[in-house]
Amino acid sequence: MLLATLAGTPRYLAPVGGVVVHDADDPPPIPVGAIVLGVGVTAPDDVRSLVRLACLHAAAAVLIRQPGERELAVDDLLPDEGMVVLGLPAGVSWQQVIAVLGTALQSPPHPKVRDLGGREVGDLFGMAGAISDLIGAHVTIEDRNSVVLAYSDHQGETDPIRVEVILGRRTPEPYWAFDEERGALRAIRESVRPVFLPPLDLPDGRVTRGRVAVAVRAGDEILGSIWGVVDKPLTTEKDDLLLDASRLVALHMLQLRAGADGARRLRTDLVATALTGGPEARSALDRLRLAGQSLIVVALTLNEPADGAYTGAAAHVTKLQRLAVSFQVHLAGTWADTAVALLDDTVYALVPSRREDTEVSLELTCRSFIGRGAEGAVIGIGRVVHEAAELELSRADADRALRVLGRRPPEPSSAPWADRVARASDVEVEALLMELRDLAASSKRGPFGAYARLLAYDETRDSTFMVETLRAWLDAHGDVMAASVATHVHQNTFRYRLKRMSEIGEFSLDDPAARFTLQLQLHLYPPEPATGRSSR
């Protein structure tokens, strides 16, 4: 196992009430049956206090960083019956554990299935363990996208690649590329029997052990694959056992897919209903276990057009679906009750706000998500609302922030999240100008008055002379010295240009209303750059 049992006896059949990250300065609510993560809790007294608190709330388990020798007397923890204290080994990050637990808890309840080799297995993890016993190999079960669905125990006895696969919940790109290059994946897809794959010599000097793999099929459809760590090909008898096991796994995966689809559709419907803010919103929030809480709506989408072709559109949707799952897992580390759903082309998250700095923390969490490789994604964050009827306002905020981010020109930056995450309150002016620009375009309005006359003057001379002078003057708040420096001309020359500008535009430089009108139009109707135009 990846986690060591330090004390207590787990209740294997008890439902898990979620994952909670413990904060000593601001203790979060602990649901019944929760797994409590003691991040940074290392002092013996602090560990004992956390275990007592978890027992008080009938939590299922406490997870702490595995102590070294003589650091903590685990026999003194004395958890309640049914409680268990688990140890996280060195080298495994808390984020990895949160991702693994979050993904596992999203799976629907597993139906009972038939015996496998004399063992009753109630879920894919049970199946992985049973298959491991049958063929004498450490096993992972993956879907057709190489995402790990289940695995057998004793990861440390194989090779480091298996540990990376389990912690990352999918086959890392380099190893997947190696298998693709040597034709392994094609062989697995085309063979009706298990395929033996020799060890790999990796560029970093490590050597993997061999693998045996078989496709999991439902008719002509490939649902996934089963992988076992072996040093040589299996015997014919064990090959047959693995092939028989793949058929049972296929049945179970179909059942899981049906259950997951139903649960996902229900969650999507509830989130959509809540976001409307209508009379059914409160009931939807109650079913999502978010009723009576202050909430923030977060919106995520891909800032890239979907290919019009069928395959391109399908890839776009698939990428959004993966982002939705990843975003749910990422948010669950801090906000366990968050509800995430993909609606049309946007992923929406309803995030509970239980503290004053939730908006700041949420923005940092979203930046972290973008920085971890969410390529092409942009995230908008709405306001905090306290009533179900106000959720549509927070959603509108988040949508406006997405529009602003989608129209911003890309700027080179060392931060991967730059210009890809924004709170609505921080881009309100840009959003208002965008809405005014759309309104003006829909009503076929355009430049008027002094600004229109300046544009016409420049147009007849194929230049941007007047508009650039106007922009520099307004940007400098009427400071002639600063404006002349910005335009690289002498102050007297700039003063002459201002005089000509006021004459051509027929307005007074001292009129505040005229200045405001010119500045607003400059933002609404910026002159389009044209090749060959001069600012002189």
mmCIF file with all atom_site columns, C-alpha atoms in Angstrom, residues 85-192:
data_model
loop_
_atom_site.group_PDB
_atom_site.id
_atom_site.type_symbol
_atom_site.label_atom_id
_atom_site.label_alt_id
_atom_site.label_comp_id
_atom_site.label_asym_id
_atom_site.label_entity_id
_atom_site.label_seq_id
_atom_site.pdbx_PDB_ins_code
_atom_site.Cartn_x
_atom_site.Cartn_y
_atom_site.Cartn_z
_atom_site.occupancy
_atom_site.B_iso_or_equiv
_atom_site.pdbx_formal_charge
_atom_site.auth_seq_id
_atom_site.auth_comp_id
_atom_site.auth_asym_id
_atom_site.auth_atom_id
_atom_site.pdbx_PDB_model_num
ATOM 1   C CA . VAL A 1 85  ? -4.340  6.672   11.689  1.00 0.00 ? 85  VAL A CA 1
ATOM 2   C CA . LEU A 1 86  ? -2.429  6.432   8.405   1.00 0.00 ? 86  LEU A CA 1
ATOM 3   C CA . GLY A 1 87  ? 1.137   7.497   7.616   1.00 0.00 ? 87  GLY A CA 1
ATOM 4   C CA . LEU A 1 88  ? 2.210   9.270   4.432   1.00 0.00 ? 88  LEU A CA 1
ATOM 5   C CA . PRO A 1 89  ? 5.724   8.142   3.437   1.00 0.00 ? 89  PRO A CA 1
ATOM 6   C CA . ALA A 1 90  ? 8.506   10.551  2.513   1.00 0.00 ? 90  ALA A CA 1
ATOM 7   C CA . GLY A 1 91  ? 8.621   11.498  -1.161  1.00 0.00 ? 91  GLY A CA 1
ATOM 8   C CA . VAL A 1 92  ? 4.850   11.483  -1.630  1.00 0.00 ? 92  VAL A CA 1
ATOM 9   C CA . SER A 1 93  ? 3.314   14.974  -1.760  1.00 0.00 ? 93  SER A CA 1
ATOM 10  C CA . TRP A 1 94  ? 0.035   15.952  -0.138  1.00 0.00 ? 94  TRP A CA 1
ATOM 11  C CA . GLN A 1 95  ? -1.229  17.183  -3.516  1.00 0.00 ? 95  GLN A CA 1
ATOM 12  C CA . GLN A 1 96  ? -0.732  13.708  -4.973  1.00 0.00 ? 96  GLN A CA 1
ATOM 13  C CA . VAL A 1 97  ? -2.671  12.135  -2.100  1.00 0.00 ? 97  VAL A CA 1
ATOM 14  C CA . ILE A 1 98  ? -5.488  14.671  -2.465  1.00 0.00 ? 98  ILE A CA 1
ATOM 15  C CA . ALA A 1 99  ? -5.677  13.937  -6.194  1.00 0.00 ? 99  ALA A CA 1
ATOM 16  C CA . VAL A 1 100 ? -5.786  10.172  -5.659  1.00 0.00 ? 100 VAL A CA 1
ATOM 17  C CA . LEU A 1 101 ? -8.417  10.375  -2.899  1.00 0.00 ? 101 LEU A CA 1
ATOM 18  C CA . GLY A 1 102 ? -10.504 12.915  -4.801  1.00 0.00 ? 102 GLY A CA 1
ATOM 19  C CA . THR A 1 103 ? -10.576 10.800  -7.935  1.00 0.00 ? 103 THR A CA 1
ATOM 20  C CA . ALA A 1 104 ? -11.419 7.643   -5.985  1.00 0.00 ? 104 ALA A CA 1
ATOM 21  C CA . LEU A 1 105 ? -14.265 9.325   -4.082  1.00 0.00 ? 105 LEU A CA 1
ATOM 22  C CA . GLN A 1 106 ? -15.841 10.610  -7.310  1.00 0.00 ? 106 GLN A CA 1
ATOM 23  C CA . SER A 1 107 ? -16.530 7.052   -8.433  1.00 0.00 ? 107 SER A CA 1
ATOM 24  C CA . PRO A 1 108 ? -20.127 5.881   -7.894  1.00 0.00 ? 108 PRO A CA 1
ATOM 25  C CA . PRO A 1 109 ? -20.878 3.064   -5.435  1.00 0.00 ? 109 PRO A CA 1
ATOM 26  C CA . HIS A 1 110 ? -19.602 -0.249  -6.787  1.00 0.00 ? 110 HIS A CA 1
ATOM 27  C CA . PRO A 1 111 ? -22.131 -2.959  -7.481  1.00 0.00 ? 111 PRO A CA 1
ATOM 28  C CA . LYS A 1 112 ? -21.575 -6.498  -6.278  1.00 0.00 ? 112 LYS A CA 1
ATOM 29  C CA . VAL A 1 113 ? -20.219 -8.810  -8.956  1.00 0.00 ? 113 VAL A CA 1
ATOM 30  C CA . ARG A 1 114 ? -19.455 -12.477 -9.294  1.00 0.00 ? 114 ARG A CA 1
ATOM 31  C CA . ASP A 1 115 ? -16.554 -14.365 -7.782  1.00 0.00 ? 115 ASP A CA 1
ATOM 32  C CA . LEU A 1 116 ? -13.193 -14.214 -9.518  1.00 0.00 ? 116 LEU A CA 1
ATOM 33  C CA . GLY A 1 117 ? -10.984 -17.213 -8.979  1.00 0.00 ? 117 GLY A CA 1
ATOM 34  C CA . GLY A 1 118 ? -12.847 -18.135 -5.803  1.00 0.00 ? 118 GLY A CA 1
ATOM 35  C CA . ARG A 1 119 ? -12.706 -14.569 -4.393  1.00 0.00 ? 119 ARG A CA 1
ATOM 36  C CA . GLU A 1 120 ? -15.667 -12.230 -4.066  1.00 0.00 ? 120 GLU A CA 1
ATOM 37  C CA . VAL A 1 121 ? -14.776 -8.831  -5.487  1.00 0.00 ? 121 VAL A CA 1
ATOM 38  C CA . GLY A 1 122 ? -17.038 -5.836  -4.990  1.00 0.00 ? 122 GLY A CA 1
ATOM 39  C CA . ASP A 1 123 ? -15.144 -3.191  -6.961  1.00 0.00 ? 123 ASP A CA 1
ATOM 40  C CA . LEU A 1 124 ? -12.267 -2.688  -9.378  1.00 0.00 ? 124 LEU A CA 1
ATOM 41  C CA . PHE A 1 125 ? -9.715  -2.535  -6.556  1.00 0.00 ? 125 PHE A CA 1
ATOM 42  C CA . GLY A 1 126 ? -10.944 -5.914  -5.344  1.00 0.00 ? 126 GLY A CA 1
ATOM 43  C CA . MET A 1 127 ? -10.669 -7.206  -8.898  1.00 0.00 ? 127 MET A CA 1
ATOM 44  C CA . ALA A 1 128 ? -7.118  -5.900  -9.232  1.00 0.00 ? 128 ALA A CA 1
ATOM 45  C CA . GLY A 1 129 ? -6.182  -7.737  -6.036  1.00 0.00 ? 129 GLY A CA 1
ATOM 46  C CA . ALA A 1 130 ? -7.852  -10.945 -7.181  1.00 0.00 ? 130 ALA A CA 1
ATOM 47  C CA . ILE A 1 131 ? -6.175  -10.818 -10.599 1.00 0.00 ? 131 ILE A CA 1
ATOM 48  C CA . SER A 1 132 ? -2.844  -10.172 -8.864  1.00 0.00 ? 132 SER A CA 1
ATOM 49  C CA . ASP A 1 133 ? -3.305  -13.368 -6.832  1.00 0.00 ? 133 ASP A CA 1
ATOM 50  C CA . LEU A 1 134 ? -4.318  -15.388 -9.889  1.00 0.00 ? 134 LEU A CA 1
ATOM 51  C CA . ILE A 1 135 ? -1.369  -14.505 -12.122 1.00 0.00 ? 135 ILE A CA 1
ATOM 52  C CA . GLY A 1 136 ? 1.228   -13.714 -9.451  1.00 0.00 ? 136 GLY A CA 1
ATOM 53  C CA . ALA A 1 137 ? 1.883   -10.154 -10.623 1.00 0.00 ? 137 ALA A CA 1
ATOM 54  C CA . HIS A 1 138 ? 1.198   -6.615  -9.423  1.00 0.00 ? 138 HIS A CA 1
ATOM 55  C CA . VAL A 1 139 ? -1.766  -5.285  -11.416 1.00 0.00 ? 139 VAL A CA 1
ATOM 56  C CA . THR A 1 140 ? -3.228  -1.966  -12.573 1.00 0.00 ? 140 THR A CA 1
ATOM 57  C CA . ILE A 1 141 ? -6.541  -1.510  -14.378 1.00 0.00 ? 141 ILE A CA 1
ATOM 58  C CA . GLU A 1 142 ? -6.670  1.474   -16.734 1.00 0.00 ? 142 GLU A CA 1
ATOM 59  C CA . ASP A 1 143 ? -9.295  3.054   -18.954 1.00 0.00 ? 143 ASP A CA 1
ATOM 60  C CA . ARG A 1 144 ? -8.748  3.631   -22.662 1.00 0.00 ? 144 ARG A CA 1
ATOM 61  C CA . ASN A 1 145 ? -7.093  7.006   -21.942 1.00 0.00 ? 145 ASN A CA 1
ATOM 62  C CA . SER A 1 146 ? -4.435  5.322   -19.741 1.00 0.00 ? 146 SER A CA 1
ATOM 63  C CA . VAL A 1 147 ? -6.041  6.704   -16.575 1.00 0.00 ? 147 VAL A CA 1
ATOM 64  C CA . VAL A 1 148 ? -5.555  4.337   -13.619 1.00 0.00 ? 148 VAL A CA 1
ATOM 65  C CA . LEU A 1 149 ? -8.876  3.101   -12.248 1.00 0.00 ? 149 LEU A CA 1
ATOM 66  C CA . ALA A 1 150 ? -7.595  0.555   -9.709  1.00 0.00 ? 150 ALA A CA 1
ATOM 67  C CA . TYR A 1 151 ? -4.439  -1.251  -8.611  1.00 0.00 ? 151 TYR A CA 1
ATOM 68  C CA . SER A 1 152 ? -3.329  -4.121  -6.404  1.00 0.00 ? 152 SER A CA 1
ATOM 69  C CA . ASP A 1 153 ? -1.253  -3.717  -3.218  1.00 0.00 ? 153 ASP A CA 1
ATOM 70  C CA . HIS A 1 154 ? 2.497   -3.658  -2.495  1.00 0.00 ? 154 HIS A CA 1
ATOM 71  C CA . GLN A 1 155 ? 3.657   -0.976  -4.924  1.00 0.00 ? 155 GLN A CA 1
ATOM 72  C CA . GLY A 1 156 ? 7.203   -0.768  -3.539  1.00 0.00 ? 156 GLY A CA 1
ATOM 73  C CA . GLU A 1 157 ? 8.004   -4.328  -4.610  1.00 0.00 ? 157 GLU A CA 1
ATOM 74  C CA . THR A 1 158 ? 7.837   -3.623  -8.345  1.00 0.00 ? 158 THR A CA 1
ATOM 75  C CA . ASP A 1 159 ? 9.662   -0.670  -9.926  1.00 0.00 ? 159 ASP A CA 1
ATOM 76  C CA . PRO A 1 160 ? 9.525   3.138   -9.565  1.00 0.00 ? 160 PRO A CA 1
ATOM 77  C CA . ILE A 1 161 ? 7.528   3.491   -12.780 1.00 0.00 ? 161 ILE A CA 1
ATOM 78  C CA . ARG A 1 162 ? 4.540   1.709   -11.232 1.00 0.00 ? 162 ARG A CA 1
ATOM 79  C CA . VAL A 1 163 ? 4.599   4.074   -8.251  1.00 0.00 ? 163 VAL A CA 1
ATOM 80  C CA . GLU A 1 164 ? 4.639   7.087   -10.609 1.00 0.00 ? 164 GLU A CA 1
ATOM 81  C CA . VAL A 1 165 ? 1.704   5.631   -12.555 1.00 0.00 ? 165 VAL A CA 1
ATOM 82  C CA . ILE A 1 166 ? -0.382  5.156   -9.388  1.00 0.00 ? 166 ILE A CA 1
ATOM 83  C CA . LEU A 1 167 ? 0.467   8.526   -7.829  1.00 0.00 ? 167 LEU A CA 1
ATOM 84  C CA . GLY A 1 168 ? -0.214  10.367  -11.076 1.00 0.00 ? 168 GLY A CA 1
ATOM 85  C CA . ARG A 1 169 ? -3.342  8.263   -11.752 1.00 0.00 ? 169 ARG A CA 1
ATOM 86  C CA . ARG A 1 170 ? -2.215  7.791   -15.349 1.00 0.00 ? 170 ARG A CA 1
ATOM 87  C CA . THR A 1 171 ? 0.747   6.563   -17.397 1.00 0.00 ? 171 THR A CA 1
ATOM 88  C CA . PRO A 1 172 ? 3.306   9.424   -17.580 1.00 0.00 ? 172 PRO A CA 1
ATOM 89  C CA . GLU A 1 173 ? 3.828   10.800  -21.072 1.00 0.00 ? 173 GLU A CA 1
ATOM 90  C CA . PRO A 1 174 ? 7.453   9.577   -21.553 1.00 0.00 ? 174 PRO A CA 1
ATOM 91  C CA . TYR A 1 175 ? 6.590   5.937   -20.815 1.00 0.00 ? 175 TYR A CA 1
ATOM 92  C CA . TRP A 1 176 ? 3.424   6.094   -22.898 1.00 0.00 ? 176 TRP A CA 1
ATOM 93  C CA . ALA A 1 177 ? 5.498   7.496   -25.781 1.00 0.00 ? 177 ALA A CA 1
ATOM 94  C CA . PHE A 1 178 ? 8.048   4.681   -25.434 1.00 0.00 ? 178 PHE A CA 1
ATOM 95  C CA . ASP A 1 179 ? 5.311   2.043   -25.612 1.00 0.00 ? 179 ASP A CA 1
ATOM 96  C CA . GLU A 1 180 ? 3.711   3.785   -28.591 1.00 0.00 ? 180 GLU A CA 1
ATOM 97  C CA . GLU A 1 181 ? 7.046   3.957   -30.409 1.00 0.00 ? 181 GLU A CA 1
ATOM 98  C CA . ARG A 1 182 ? 7.807   0.269   -29.969 1.00 0.00 ? 182 ARG A CA 1
ATOM 99  C CA . GLY A 1 183 ? 4.296   -0.696  -31.100 1.00 0.00 ? 183 GLY A CA 1
ATOM 100 C CA . ALA A 1 184 ? 3.194   -2.003  -27.716 1.00 0.00 ? 184 ALA A CA 1
ATOM 101 C CA . LEU A 1 185 ? -0.082  -0.105  -27.578 1.00 0.00 ? 185 LEU A CA 1
ATOM 102 C CA . ARG A 1 186 ? -1.040  -1.152  -31.086 1.00 0.00 ? 186 ARG A CA 1
ATOM 103 C CA . ALA A 1 187 ? -0.252  -4.786  -30.254 1.00 0.00 ? 187 ALA A CA 1
ATOM 104 C CA . ILE A 1 188 ? -2.487  -4.641  -27.172 1.00 0.00 ? 188 ILE A CA 1
ATOM 105 C CA . ARG A 1 189 ? -5.344  -3.136  -29.178 1.00 0.00 ? 189 ARG A CA 1
ATOM 106 C CA . GLU A 1 190 ? -5.100  -5.693  -31.974 1.00 0.00 ? 190 GLU A CA 1
ATOM 107 C CA . SER A 1 191 ? -4.417  -8.857  -29.956 1.00 0.00 ? 191 SER A CA 1
ATOM 108 C CA . VAL A 1 192 ? -7.211  -10.929 -28.433 1.00 0.00 ? 192 VAL A CA 1
#
